[in-house]
Amino acid sequence: MTSDSLDIVSPADGTVLATIPITSAAQVAEHTADAAQVFASRVWSGLAPRERAAALLRLAELMERDFETLARLDSEDAGKPITEATEGDIPGAIESIRYFAEAADKLYGAVASTPGAVLAFTQREPFGVVAAILPWNYPLAMAAWKIGPALASGNCLVLKPADATPRSALHVASLALEAGIPEGVLRVLPGTGPITGAALASDPHVGALSFTGSTATGRRILVAAAESNLKRVSLEMGGKSPHVVFADGLAFGDDLIDGLLTAAFVTSGQNCTAGTRILVHESIHDELVARLVAGAAKLNVGAPSDPETSVGPVINSVAADRILAAVNSAVAAGANVACGGAEVDVLPGGRYIPPTILTHVPEGDPILTTEIFGPVATMQRFSTREEAIAMANSVEYGLHAGVWTKNIDDAMACARGIEAGVISVGAYSEGDLTSPFGGWKQSGFGGAEKSLRAFDQWTREKAVWVQLQGQ
Ligand code: ADP
């Protein structure tokens, strides 16, 4: 590695997988200026929406063709279990490109109710040059959530993958050319946050920027946008998502146990919607702990390349140290380790933390309110519905919440009362592509991902007022 390159280090075993140049601030400026020219040339924005759709559908076909490569790249770079990549991330990314491609010619403006001598209508138009800054936990899936609507609506997109995970997005950029998407419409600029990301956040050509990552970085990006060209910013950031399990929740059987374990431990808990706070009715606390511990014991902690692995390594040593310090500090304060809690050896050079569940965490311990971004869940008891809702809302985040009850009144009271952008009832789910995704409170704002609402992030509304003569 040199000061102008990045080593892509395997979380599995610490080997260097690739060395990739960092896009400098000057290069970012060249790219965005050039992207503005490509947009102005109308080589992409001037196409009929159906033609853009066709090109994006070809891209989805090529992603299908290179499925195994894309899955391997994300699994290697992020340390993601290969089965998670092949069953979740990559099919999800392809479906996302298809969904937004198919929507390209199905977007409408609106006509206002004006007097007859006037026609007033609104239409949505692309910004021109737009940017996306991505996290490392779902590299291609997040890229596709941005590429799909940004390109379908006619923009030129400059995308910065996370420092650790640029290879799948770089591959997709080459597939975009192969699919016939004109050169310069999709640019993938690998690099670091302080250099490449910061340059994009303050770039004068970028009209809109969509960010997924930590709340701390989102805050910086918002400041950079405010201090540069006031680009529109959409932020999808951290979470500390609760799952509220009522007394009748055990009636969900294995769906409950699988749902809670997936929520807490998929991607080693390195997930913005990780269900890290299990709020359980006091009458079933002990039984639920026992069942979760038994279920967690069946999750294989192993190398990401092993198809049997459910929980792989955490992204790097800094993260592992941070996660373990939070656990150790809670335990020192009196928390009980129901399972996990200590690192396990899988491959030298990787850091593997097994599914960890803490009970009896003292009130006020930071592990109950701060995002740990690792495979650690806490269990807290409640006695009434109101108490559960208050506990769910007692953190600064509001991304997702799960509710487990078959009682419609309890379910709807939680769905209405919990401050979160996404609520799932009887499941751990962010919904499919038809359902919008975005956070409340310090989990984010500025626009949804997925669904037709995603186009609002990448287009701006224009109102046209036409005074008609002789009517
Ligand atoms: P993490 O700490 O988990 O890597 P970040 O929020 O820092 O999460 O990273 C998400 C993305 O934001 C990455 O692509 C990263 O390079 C980028 N990033 C980090 N710092 C900045 C910054 N100051 N300006 C713009 N982008 C940044």
Tab-separated table of C-alpha atoms and ligand atoms in Angstrom:
chain	number	residue	atom	x	y	z
A	1	MET	CA	0.000	0.000	0.000
A	2	THR	CA	1.199	3.533	-0.760
A	3	SER	CA	-0.336	6.829	0.271
A	4	ASP	CA	-2.289	6.845	-2.968
A	5	SER	CA	-3.474	3.245	-2.897
A	6	LEU	CA	-5.673	1.074	-0.733
A	7	ASP	CA	-5.045	-2.508	0.288
A	8	ILE	CA	-8.207	-4.568	0.240
A	9	VAL	CA	-7.642	-6.811	3.243
A	10	SER	CA	-9.550	-10.044	3.739
A	11	PRO	CA	-11.487	-9.937	7.021
A	12	ALA	CA	-11.333	-13.751	6.950
A	13	ASP	CA	-7.574	-14.094	7.318
A	14	GLY	CA	-5.890	-10.738	6.917
A	15	THR	CA	-4.394	-11.428	3.476
A	16	VAL	CA	-4.218	-8.623	0.937
A	17	LEU	CA	-6.744	-9.395	-1.795
A	18	ALA	CA	-5.957	-6.443	-4.054
A	19	THR	CA	-4.368	-3.040	-4.069
A	20	ILE	CA	-6.499	-0.314	-5.598
A	21	PRO	CA	-5.652	3.319	-6.350
A	22	ILE	CA	-7.303	5.973	-4.190
A	23	THR	CA	-9.192	8.515	-6.281
A	24	SER	CA	-7.677	11.856	-5.314
A	25	ALA	CA	-9.685	15.024	-4.699
A	26	ALA	CA	-8.372	16.435	-8.000
A	27	GLN	CA	-9.478	13.309	-9.849
A	28	VAL	CA	-12.909	13.485	-8.235
A	29	ALA	CA	-13.223	17.052	-9.509
A	30	GLU	CA	-12.238	15.935	-13.026
A	31	HIS	CA	-14.760	13.114	-12.936
A	32	THR	CA	-17.674	15.229	-11.792
A	33	ALA	CA	-16.885	17.975	-14.322
A	34	ASP	CA	-16.725	15.359	-17.047
A	35	ALA	CA	-19.935	13.747	-15.795
A	36	ALA	CA	-21.646	17.136	-16.092
A	37	GLN	CA	-20.630	17.208	-19.756
A	38	VAL	CA	-21.852	13.676	-20.337
A	39	PHE	CA	-25.191	14.651	-18.793
A	40	ALA	CA	-25.397	17.802	-20.894
A	41	SER	CA	-24.672	15.785	-24.059
A	42	ARG	CA	-27.983	13.956	-23.421
A	43	VAL	CA	-26.398	10.699	-24.502
A	44	TRP	CA	-28.166	9.125	-21.513
A	45	SER	CA	-30.658	11.656	-20.170
A	46	GLY	CA	-31.965	12.242	-23.687
A	47	LEU	CA	-32.811	8.602	-24.296
A	48	ALA	CA	-36.417	7.530	-24.100
A	49	PRO	CA	-37.022	6.091	-20.623
A	50	ARG	CA	-37.728	2.732	-22.282
A	51	GLU	CA	-34.272	2.749	-23.811
A	52	ARG	CA	-32.677	3.453	-20.444
A	53	ALA	CA	-34.781	0.644	-19.037
A	54	ALA	CA	-33.539	-1.728	-21.735
A	55	ALA	CA	-29.899	-0.886	-20.998
A	56	LEU	CA	-30.389	-1.395	-17.268
A	57	LEU	CA	-32.159	-4.700	-17.885
A	58	ARG	CA	-29.129	-5.775	-19.946
A	59	LEU	CA	-26.967	-4.795	-16.987
A	60	ALA	CA	-29.099	-7.017	-14.737
A	61	GLU	CA	-28.624	-9.882	-17.239
A	62	LEU	CA	-24.854	-9.424	-17.143
A	63	MET	CA	-24.895	-9.357	-13.349
A	64	GLU	CA	-26.792	-12.643	-13.526
A	65	ARG	CA	-24.115	-14.009	-15.874
A	66	ASP	CA	-21.339	-12.933	-13.459
A	67	PHE	CA	-23.298	-13.930	-10.359
A	68	GLU	CA	-20.589	-16.186	-8.937
A	69	THR	CA	-17.866	-13.560	-9.397
A	70	LEU	CA	-19.934	-10.848	-7.748
A	71	ALA	CA	-20.818	-13.114	-4.828
A	72	ARG	CA	-17.180	-14.084	-4.357
A	73	LEU	CA	-15.989	-10.464	-4.457
A	74	ASP	CA	-18.477	-9.300	-1.803
A	75	SER	CA	-17.844	-12.358	0.324
A	76	GLU	CA	-14.076	-11.895	0.161
A	77	ASP	CA	-13.975	-8.132	0.643
A	78	ALA	CA	-16.591	-7.882	3.409
A	79	GLY	CA	-15.919	-11.272	5.034
A	80	LYS	CA	-19.557	-12.039	4.331
A	81	PRO	CA	-20.603	-15.700	4.459
A	82	ILE	CA	-20.778	-16.856	0.849
A	83	THR	CA	-24.284	-18.245	1.345
A	84	GLU	CA	-25.457	-14.834	2.488
A	85	ALA	CA	-24.028	-13.315	-0.692
A	86	THR	CA	-25.498	-15.950	-3.014
A	87	GLU	CA	-28.910	-16.060	-1.328
A	88	GLY	CA	-29.271	-12.441	-0.271
A	89	ASP	CA	-26.994	-9.690	-1.503
A	90	ILE	CA	-26.441	-10.605	-5.140
A	91	PRO	CA	-29.972	-11.724	-6.079
A	92	GLY	CA	-31.225	-8.664	-4.190
A	93	ALA	CA	-28.909	-6.384	-6.155
A	94	ILE	CA	-29.991	-7.840	-9.499
A	95	GLU	CA	-33.663	-7.605	-8.575
A	96	SER	CA	-33.129	-4.023	-7.560
A	97	ILE	CA	-31.624	-3.045	-10.929
A	98	ARG	CA	-34.553	-4.784	-12.649
A	99	TYR	CA	-37.176	-3.141	-10.442
A	100	PHE	CA	-35.916	0.372	-11.127
A	101	ALA	CA	-35.313	-0.346	-14.814
A	102	GLU	CA	-38.905	-1.504	-15.190
A	103	ALA	CA	-40.119	1.612	-13.402
A	104	ALA	CA	-38.227	4.014	-15.692
A	105	ASP	CA	-41.208	4.682	-17.968
A	106	LYS	CA	-43.899	4.380	-15.332
A	107	LEU	CA	-43.344	7.621	-13.493
A	108	TYR	CA	-45.865	10.409	-13.751
A	109	GLY	CA	-46.063	14.017	-12.779
A	110	ALA	CA	-49.281	15.639	-11.622
A	111	VAL	CA	-51.719	18.196	-12.986
A	112	ALA	CA	-52.984	20.871	-10.628
A	113	SER	CA	-56.649	21.893	-10.319
A	114	THR	CA	-56.435	25.309	-11.932
A	115	PRO	CA	-58.948	27.517	-13.698
A	116	GLY	CA	-59.524	26.526	-17.324
A	117	ALA	CA	-57.262	29.211	-18.738
A	118	VAL	CA	-54.264	27.686	-17.036
A	119	LEU	CA	-52.461	24.386	-17.289
A	120	ALA	CA	-50.265	23.767	-14.267
A	121	PHE	CA	-48.367	20.553	-13.934
A	122	THR	CA	-45.404	19.114	-12.127
A	123	GLN	CA	-42.752	16.842	-13.493
A	124	ARG	CA	-39.668	15.265	-12.009
A	125	GLU	CA	-36.321	15.805	-13.666
A	126	PRO	CA	-32.882	14.368	-13.009
A	127	PHE	CA	-30.314	16.479	-11.181
A	128	GLY	CA	-27.541	15.862	-13.686
A	129	VAL	CA	-24.557	14.663	-11.698
A	130	VAL	CA	-25.387	12.759	-8.532
A	131	ALA	CA	-23.233	10.867	-6.056
A	132	ALA	CA	-23.520	7.893	-3.749
A	133	ILE	CA	-21.237	7.018	-0.846
A	134	LEU	CA	-21.530	3.431	0.282
A	135	PRO	CA	-20.830	1.271	3.321
A	136	TRP	CA	-18.930	-2.021	3.373
A	137	ASN	CA	-21.546	-4.306	4.922
A	138	TYR	CA	-23.757	-4.840	1.842
A	139	PRO	CA	-21.463	-3.616	-0.927
A	140	LEU	CA	-23.334	-4.554	-4.091
A	141	ALA	CA	-26.827	-4.541	-2.619
A	142	MET	CA	-26.408	-0.929	-1.496
A	143	ALA	CA	-24.782	0.007	-4.804
A	144	ALA	CA	-27.785	-1.389	-6.680
A	145	TRP	CA	-30.286	0.517	-4.523
A	146	LYS	CA	-28.551	3.687	-5.717
A	147	ILE	CA	-27.550	2.780	-9.292
A	148	GLY	CA	-31.057	1.629	-10.220
A	149	PRO	CA	-33.107	4.778	-9.574
A	150	ALA	CA	-30.240	7.238	-10.195
A	151	LEU	CA	-29.630	5.908	-13.708
A	152	ALA	CA	-33.208	5.016	-14.571
A	153	SER	CA	-34.152	8.649	-14.041
A	154	GLY	CA	-31.397	9.871	-16.364
A	155	ASN	CA	-28.634	11.058	-14.047
A	156	CYS	CA	-24.909	10.454	-14.319
A	157	LEU	CA	-23.864	8.744	-11.090
A	158	VAL	CA	-20.509	8.959	-9.351
A	159	LEU	CA	-20.333	6.207	-6.781
A	160	LYS	CA	-17.783	5.785	-4.032
A	161	PRO	CA	-17.760	2.291	-2.601
A	162	ALA	CA	-16.500	1.757	0.932
A	163	ASP	CA	-12.735	1.720	1.301
A	164	ALA	CA	-12.771	-1.991	2.179
A	165	THR	CA	-15.185	-3.280	-0.480
A	166	PRO	CA	-14.796	-1.639	-3.890
A	167	ARG	CA	-14.381	-4.661	-6.142
A	168	SER	CA	-17.995	-5.674	-6.839
A	169	ALA	CA	-18.987	-2.114	-7.742
A	170	LEU	CA	-15.934	-1.772	-10.000
A	171	HIS	CA	-16.984	-4.968	-11.734
A	172	VAL	CA	-20.520	-3.678	-12.201
A	173	ALA	CA	-19.151	-0.457	-13.719
A	174	SER	CA	-17.450	-2.563	-16.393
A	175	LEU	CA	-20.685	-4.517	-16.920
A	176	ALA	CA	-22.552	-1.240	-17.386
A	177	LEU	CA	-20.336	-0.435	-20.364
A	178	GLU	CA	-20.857	-3.913	-21.738
A	179	ALA	CA	-24.614	-3.399	-21.356
A	180	GLY	CA	-24.411	-0.319	-23.559
A	181	ILE	CA	-24.755	2.315	-20.868
A	182	PRO	CA	-22.682	5.159	-22.313
A	183	GLU	CA	-19.212	5.773	-20.954
A	184	GLY	CA	-19.157	8.237	-18.069
A	185	VAL	CA	-22.751	7.652	-16.967
A	186	LEU	CA	-21.733	5.366	-14.120
A	187	ARG	CA	-18.376	6.008	-12.498
A	188	VAL	CA	-17.081	4.012	-9.568
A	189	LEU	CA	-14.368	5.894	-7.714
A	190	PRO	CA	-12.675	3.821	-5.035
A	191	GLY	CA	-10.910	5.593	-2.223
A	192	THR	CA	-10.998	6.621	1.382
A	193	GLY	CA	-13.620	8.672	3.172
A	194	PRO	CA	-11.439	11.652	4.066
A	195	ILE	CA	-10.042	11.928	0.515
A	196	THR	CA	-12.496	10.617	-2.071
A	197	GLY	CA	-15.689	10.758	-0.023
A	198	ALA	CA	-15.035	14.214	1.369
A	199	ALA	CA	-14.248	15.534	-2.118
A	200	LEU	CA	-17.597	14.263	-3.388
A	201	ALA	CA	-19.468	15.691	-0.418
A	202	SER	CA	-18.187	19.178	-1.156
A	203	ASP	CA	-18.103	18.900	-4.946
A	204	PRO	CA	-19.857	21.773	-6.741
A	205	HIS	CA	-21.113	19.648	-9.657
A	206	VAL	CA	-22.902	17.067	-7.531
A	207	GLY	CA	-26.556	18.036	-7.221
A	208	ALA	CA	-27.661	15.235	-4.925
A	209	LEU	CA	-25.770	12.827	-2.724
A	210	SER	CA	-27.125	9.661	-1.192
A	211	PHE	CA	-25.171	8.271	1.723
A	212	THR	CA	-25.390	5.013	3.603
A	213	GLY	CA	-23.040	4.583	6.549
A	214	SER	CA	-22.455	5.659	10.093
A	215	THR	CA	-24.240	8.546	11.760
A	216	ALA	CA	-20.928	10.265	12.519
A	217	THR	CA	-19.941	10.301	8.843
A	218	GLY	CA	-23.439	11.310	7.722
A	219	ARG	CA	-23.181	14.341	9.969
A	220	ARG	CA	-19.880	15.322	8.312
A	221	ILE	CA	-21.354	14.921	4.852
A	222	LEU	CA	-24.279	17.138	5.759
A	223	VAL	CA	-21.871	19.835	6.955
A	224	ALA	CA	-19.810	19.530	3.760
A	225	ALA	CA	-22.953	19.852	1.652
A	226	ALA	CA	-24.072	22.890	3.624
A	227	GLU	CA	-20.697	24.542	3.247
A	228	SER	CA	-20.371	23.830	-0.485
A	229	ASN	CA	-23.228	23.916	-2.993
A	230	LEU	CA	-26.094	22.855	-0.707
A	231	LYS	CA	-26.475	19.638	-2.644
A	232	ARG	CA	-29.477	17.625	-1.606
A	233	VAL	CA	-28.402	14.970	0.879
A	234	SER	CA	-30.147	11.713	1.772
A	235	LEU	CA	-28.798	9.914	4.802
A	236	GLU	CA	-29.321	6.293	5.782
A	237	MET	CA	-27.298	5.714	8.911
A	238	GLY	CA	-27.085	3.806	12.146
A	239	GLY	CA	-29.628	1.968	14.201
A	240	LYS	CA	-30.310	0.271	17.501
A	241	SER	CA	-33.383	-1.598	16.469
A	242	PRO	CA	-35.724	-3.173	19.011
A	243	HIS	CA	-37.732	-6.354	18.657
A	244	VAL	CA	-40.713	-6.336	20.977
A	245	VAL	CA	-41.806	-9.855	21.924
A	246	PHE	CA	-45.166	-10.015	23.682
A	247	ALA	CA	-46.284	-12.812	25.985
A	248	ASP	CA	-47.944	-14.636	23.083
A	249	GLY	CA	-44.829	-14.229	20.896
A	250	LEU	CA	-43.705	-17.805	21.451
A	251	ALA	CA	-46.716	-18.827	19.343
A	252	PHE	CA	-44.612	-17.864	16.313
A	253	GLY	CA	-42.476	-20.887	17.128
A	254	ASP	CA	-39.293	-21.260	15.112
A	255	ASP	CA	-40.168	-18.203	13.026
A	256	LEU	CA	-39.661	-16.115	16.155
A	257	ILE	CA	-36.360	-17.721	17.078
A	258	ASP	CA	-35.021	-17.668	13.512
A	259	GLY	CA	-36.267	-14.121	13.019
A	260	LEU	CA	-34.615	-12.792	16.169
A	261	LEU	CA	-31.354	-14.632	15.510
A	262	THR	CA	-31.223	-13.433	11.916
A	263	ALA	CA	-32.039	-9.899	13.003
A	264	ALA	CA	-29.231	-9.860	15.530
A	265	PHE	CA	-26.540	-11.903	13.813
A	266	VAL	CA	-26.827	-11.714	10.031
A	267	THR	CA	-23.640	-10.178	8.615
A	268	SER	CA	-22.213	-10.637	12.116
A	269	GLY	CA	-24.618	-7.991	13.333
A	270	GLN	CA	-22.868	-5.451	11.109
A	271	ASN	CA	-26.140	-4.258	9.739
A	272	CYS	CA	-27.890	-0.935	10.216
A	273	THR	CA	-31.196	-2.691	10.916
A	274	ALA	CA	-29.639	-5.272	13.230
A	275	GLY	CA	-32.214	-6.207	15.852
A	276	THR	CA	-29.854	-5.751	18.735
A	277	ARG	CA	-32.373	-4.951	21.462
A	278	ILE	CA	-34.752	-7.752	22.292
A	279	LEU	CA	-37.525	-6.397	24.515
A	280	VAL	CA	-39.419	-9.320	25.935
A	281	HIS	CA	-42.476	-9.649	28.128
A	282	GLU	CA	-41.310	-10.646	31.597
A	283	SER	CA	-43.505	-13.768	31.607
A	284	ILE	CA	-41.525	-15.423	28.785
A	285	HIS	CA	-38.074	-13.901	29.355
A	286	ASP	CA	-36.340	-17.000	30.648
A	287	GLU	CA	-37.889	-19.311	28.111
A	288	LEU	CA	-37.002	-17.016	25.232
A	289	VAL	CA	-33.411	-16.696	26.468
A	290	ALA	CA	-33.128	-20.495	26.581
A	291	ARG	CA	-34.537	-20.906	23.087
A	292	LEU	CA	-32.359	-18.185	21.609
A	293	VAL	CA	-29.251	-19.628	23.218
A	294	ALA	CA	-30.112	-23.062	21.817
A	295	GLY	CA	-30.707	-21.529	18.378
A	296	ALA	CA	-27.509	-19.475	18.467
A	297	ALA	CA	-25.525	-22.621	19.252
A	298	LYS	CA	-26.592	-23.981	15.864
A	299	LEU	CA	-25.216	-20.991	13.938
A	300	ASN	CA	-21.850	-21.965	12.507
A	301	VAL	CA	-19.110	-19.452	13.096
A	302	GLY	CA	-16.631	-19.989	10.322
A	303	ALA	CA	-14.746	-18.867	7.263
A	304	PRO	CA	-16.849	-16.831	4.853
A	305	SER	CA	-15.972	-19.127	1.956
A	306	ASP	CA	-17.561	-22.131	3.712
A	307	PRO	CA	-21.186	-22.568	2.549
A	308	GLU	CA	-22.071	-23.874	6.029
A	309	THR	CA	-21.008	-20.628	7.712
A	310	SER	CA	-23.735	-18.428	9.193
A	311	VAL	CA	-21.542	-16.003	11.113
A	312	GLY	CA	-18.237	-14.901	9.621
A	313	PRO	CA	-15.530	-12.562	10.858
A	314	VAL	CA	-16.094	-8.951	11.769
A	315	ILE	CA	-14.721	-6.458	9.289
A	316	ASN	CA	-11.362	-5.744	10.959
A	317	SER	CA	-9.417	-5.718	14.201
A	318	VAL	CA	-10.403	-2.218	15.200
A	319	ALA	CA	-14.059	-3.257	15.003
A	320	ALA	CA	-13.422	-6.493	16.917
A	321	ASP	CA	-11.653	-4.638	19.721
A	322	ARG	CA	-14.450	-2.086	19.926
A	323	ILE	CA	-17.182	-4.761	20.044
A	324	LEU	CA	-15.387	-6.841	22.680
A	325	ALA	CA	-14.655	-3.763	24.789
A	326	ALA	CA	-18.362	-2.888	24.849
A	327	VAL	CA	-19.267	-6.444	25.880
A	328	ASN	CA	-16.550	-6.640	28.534
A	329	SER	CA	-17.549	-3.326	29.982
A	330	ALA	CA	-21.224	-4.379	30.230
A	331	VAL	CA	-20.187	-7.644	31.867
A	332	ALA	CA	-17.953	-5.799	34.326
A	333	ALA	CA	-20.984	-3.666	35.190
A	334	GLY	CA	-23.031	-6.770	35.983
A	335	ALA	CA	-24.479	-8.068	32.696
A	336	ASN	CA	-24.862	-11.801	32.281
A	337	VAL	CA	-23.489	-13.559	29.184
A	338	ALA	CA	-26.172	-15.979	28.014
A	339	CYS	CA	-23.998	-17.066	25.089
A	340	GLY	CA	-20.894	-15.971	23.191
A	341	GLY	CA	-18.991	-13.075	24.653
A	342	ALA	CA	-15.457	-14.173	23.763
A	343	GLU	CA	-13.596	-14.415	20.495
A	344	VAL	CA	-13.136	-17.784	18.798
A	345	ASP	CA	-10.286	-18.954	16.588
A	346	VAL	CA	-11.253	-19.767	13.033
A	347	LEU	CA	-8.468	-18.556	10.759
A	348	PRO	CA	-5.330	-16.727	11.856
A	349	GLY	CA	-5.499	-13.099	10.820
A	350	GLY	CA	-9.302	-12.935	11.093
A	351	ARG	CA	-11.360	-11.816	14.078
A	352	TYR	CA	-14.393	-13.989	14.801
A	353	ILE	CA	-16.939	-13.120	17.474
A	354	PRO	CA	-19.714	-15.654	18.017
A	355	PRO	CA	-23.363	-14.709	18.507
A	356	THR	CA	-23.476	-13.001	21.875
A	357	ILE	CA	-26.575	-12.466	23.975
A	358	LEU	CA	-26.471	-10.439	27.182
A	359	THR	CA	-29.182	-10.451	29.831
A	360	HIS	CA	-29.581	-8.457	33.056
A	361	VAL	CA	-27.656	-5.522	31.631
A	362	PRO	CA	-27.708	-2.708	34.190
A	363	GLU	CA	-29.896	0.195	33.189
A	364	GLY	CA	-27.847	3.001	31.714
A	365	ASP	CA	-25.099	0.767	30.342
A	366	PRO	CA	-24.005	2.163	26.974
A	367	ILE	CA	-24.437	-1.228	25.296
A	368	LEU	CA	-28.204	-0.696	25.584
A	369	THR	CA	-28.197	2.524	23.602
A	370	THR	CA	-25.112	2.739	21.371
A	371	GLU	CA	-24.747	0.983	18.048
A	372	ILE	CA	-22.276	-1.870	18.504
A	373	PHE	CA	-22.179	-3.055	14.862
A	374	GLY	CA	-21.235	-6.573	15.838
A	375	PRO	CA	-22.956	-9.846	16.773
A	376	VAL	CA	-24.221	-8.683	20.143
A	377	ALA	CA	-27.830	-8.531	21.315
A	378	THR	CA	-29.223	-7.524	24.688
A	379	MET	CA	-32.441	-8.695	26.318
A	380	GLN	CA	-34.594	-6.424	28.443
A	381	ARG	CA	-37.911	-7.196	30.125
A	382	PHE	CA	-41.106	-5.230	29.985
A	383	SER	CA	-44.432	-5.700	31.700
A	384	THR	CA	-46.847	-3.468	29.782
A	385	ARG	CA	-47.286	-2.460	26.174
A	386	GLU	CA	-46.727	1.200	27.049
A	387	GLU	CA	-43.483	0.322	28.767
A	388	ALA	CA	-42.338	-1.643	25.722
A	389	ILE	CA	-43.034	1.263	23.390
A	390	ALA	CA	-41.230	3.685	25.702
A	391	MET	CA	-38.217	1.352	25.845
A	392	ALA	CA	-38.250	0.950	22.070
A	393	ASN	CA	-38.153	4.720	21.694
A	394	SER	CA	-35.477	5.327	24.317
A	395	VAL	CA	-32.551	5.553	21.881
A	396	GLU	CA	-31.491	8.248	19.448
A	397	TYR	CA	-31.999	5.974	16.435
A	398	GLY	CA	-35.199	5.033	14.629
A	399	LEU	CA	-34.504	2.784	11.675
A	400	HIS	CA	-36.355	-0.476	12.208
A	401	ALA	CA	-38.429	-2.287	14.800
A	402	GLY	CA	-39.884	-5.767	14.960
A	403	VAL	CA	-43.092	-6.636	16.792
A	404	TRP	CA	-43.977	-10.201	17.720
A	405	THR	CA	-47.557	-10.752	18.745
A	406	LYS	CA	-50.707	-12.115	17.147
A	407	ASN	CA	-52.823	-9.573	19.004
A	408	ILE	CA	-53.804	-6.916	16.478
A	409	ASP	CA	-54.221	-4.239	19.126
A	410	ASP	CA	-50.760	-4.744	20.596
A	411	ALA	CA	-49.231	-5.025	17.115
A	412	MET	CA	-50.852	-1.848	15.858
A	413	ALA	CA	-50.142	0.091	19.053
A	414	CYS	CA	-46.463	-0.709	18.534
A	415	ALA	CA	-46.569	-0.049	14.803
A	416	ARG	CA	-48.067	3.360	15.544
A	417	GLY	CA	-46.169	4.172	18.704
A	418	ILE	CA	-42.629	3.151	17.852
A	419	GLU	CA	-40.574	5.866	16.244
A	420	ALA	CA	-38.925	4.074	13.338
A	421	GLY	CA	-39.026	4.326	9.580
A	422	VAL	CA	-39.675	0.613	9.074
A	423	ILE	CA	-41.701	-1.743	11.311
A	424	SER	CA	-42.129	-5.440	10.703
A	425	VAL	CA	-44.804	-7.472	12.461
A	426	GLY	CA	-44.354	-11.200	12.898
A	427	ALA	CA	-41.065	-11.092	11.002
A	428	TYR	CA	-37.650	-9.551	10.812
A	429	SER	CA	-37.939	-7.795	7.501
A	430	GLU	CA	-37.035	-4.597	5.729
A	431	GLY	CA	-39.782	-5.431	3.247
A	432	ASP	CA	-39.137	-6.198	-0.382
A	433	LEU	CA	-38.382	-3.734	-3.175
A	434	THR	CA	-41.940	-2.461	-3.251
A	435	SER	CA	-41.697	-1.142	0.292
A	436	PRO	CA	-39.819	2.083	1.134
A	437	PHE	CA	-36.852	1.988	3.466
A	438	GLY	CA	-35.479	4.887	5.462
A	439	GLY	CA	-34.822	6.002	8.995
A	440	TRP	CA	-36.279	8.376	11.535
A	441	LYS	CA	-34.473	10.385	14.194
A	442	GLN	CA	-30.688	10.030	13.953
A	443	SER	CA	-30.979	7.047	11.621
A	444	GLY	CA	-31.493	9.362	8.709
A	445	PHE	CA	-33.681	11.529	6.544
A	446	GLY	CA	-33.843	13.021	3.111
A	447	GLY	CA	-35.350	10.216	1.118
A	448	ALA	CA	-36.243	6.565	1.003
A	449	GLU	CA	-34.472	3.653	-0.621
A	450	LYS	CA	-36.483	1.043	-2.558
A	451	SER	CA	-39.966	1.451	-3.991
A	452	LEU	CA	-40.991	4.234	-6.371
A	453	ARG	CA	-40.302	6.644	-3.534
A	454	ALA	CA	-36.599	6.085	-4.184
A	455	PHE	CA	-36.909	8.224	-7.303
A	456	ASP	CA	-37.521	11.252	-5.089
A	457	GLN	CA	-33.890	11.043	-3.994
A	458	TRP	CA	-32.619	11.278	-7.537
A	459	THR	CA	-35.025	13.705	-9.168
A	460	ARG	CA	-36.230	17.213	-8.463
A	461	GLU	CA	-39.716	18.488	-8.991
A	462	LYS	CA	-40.532	21.274	-11.394
A	463	ALA	CA	-43.870	23.091	-11.502
A	464	VAL	CA	-44.889	24.454	-14.900
A	465	TRP	CA	-47.600	27.125	-15.119
A	466	VAL	CA	-48.962	27.701	-18.614
A	467	GLN	CA	-51.304	30.619	-19.240
A	468	LEU	CA	-53.494	29.511	-22.131
A	469	GLN	CA	-54.942	32.067	-24.514
A	470	GLY	CA	-58.527	32.180	-25.704
A	471	GLN	CA	-60.012	29.726	-23.182
B	1	ADP	P1	-17.494	2.800	8.803
B	1	ADP	O1	-16.922	3.577	9.964
B	1	ADP	O2	-18.276	1.644	9.242
B	1	ADP	O3	-16.529	2.514	7.718
B	1	ADP	P2	-18.424	5.157	7.566
B	1	ADP	O4	-19.709	5.853	7.767
B	1	ADP	O5	-17.202	5.829	8.046
B	1	ADP	O6	-18.603	3.735	8.188
B	1	ADP	O7	-18.220	4.820	6.031
B	1	ADP	C1	-19.257	4.804	5.086
B	1	ADP	C2	-18.749	5.453	3.827
B	1	ADP	O8	-18.481	6.832	4.092
B	1	ADP	C3	-17.457	4.878	3.285
B	1	ADP	O9	-17.529	4.820	1.877
B	1	ADP	C4	-16.421	5.874	3.756
B	1	ADP	O10	-15.252	5.895	2.952
B	1	ADP	C5	-17.185	7.171	3.615
B	1	ADP	N1	-16.647	8.272	4.417
B	1	ADP	C6	-15.975	8.203	5.591
B	1	ADP	N2	-15.645	9.445	6.015
B	1	ADP	C7	-16.124	10.317	5.093
B	1	ADP	C8	-16.127	11.741	4.961
B	1	ADP	N3	-15.543	12.537	5.855
B	1	ADP	N4	-16.724	12.285	3.887
B	1	ADP	C9	-17.333	11.503	2.970
B	1	ADP	N5	-17.358	10.164	3.027
B	1	ADP	C10	-16.773	9.564	4.072
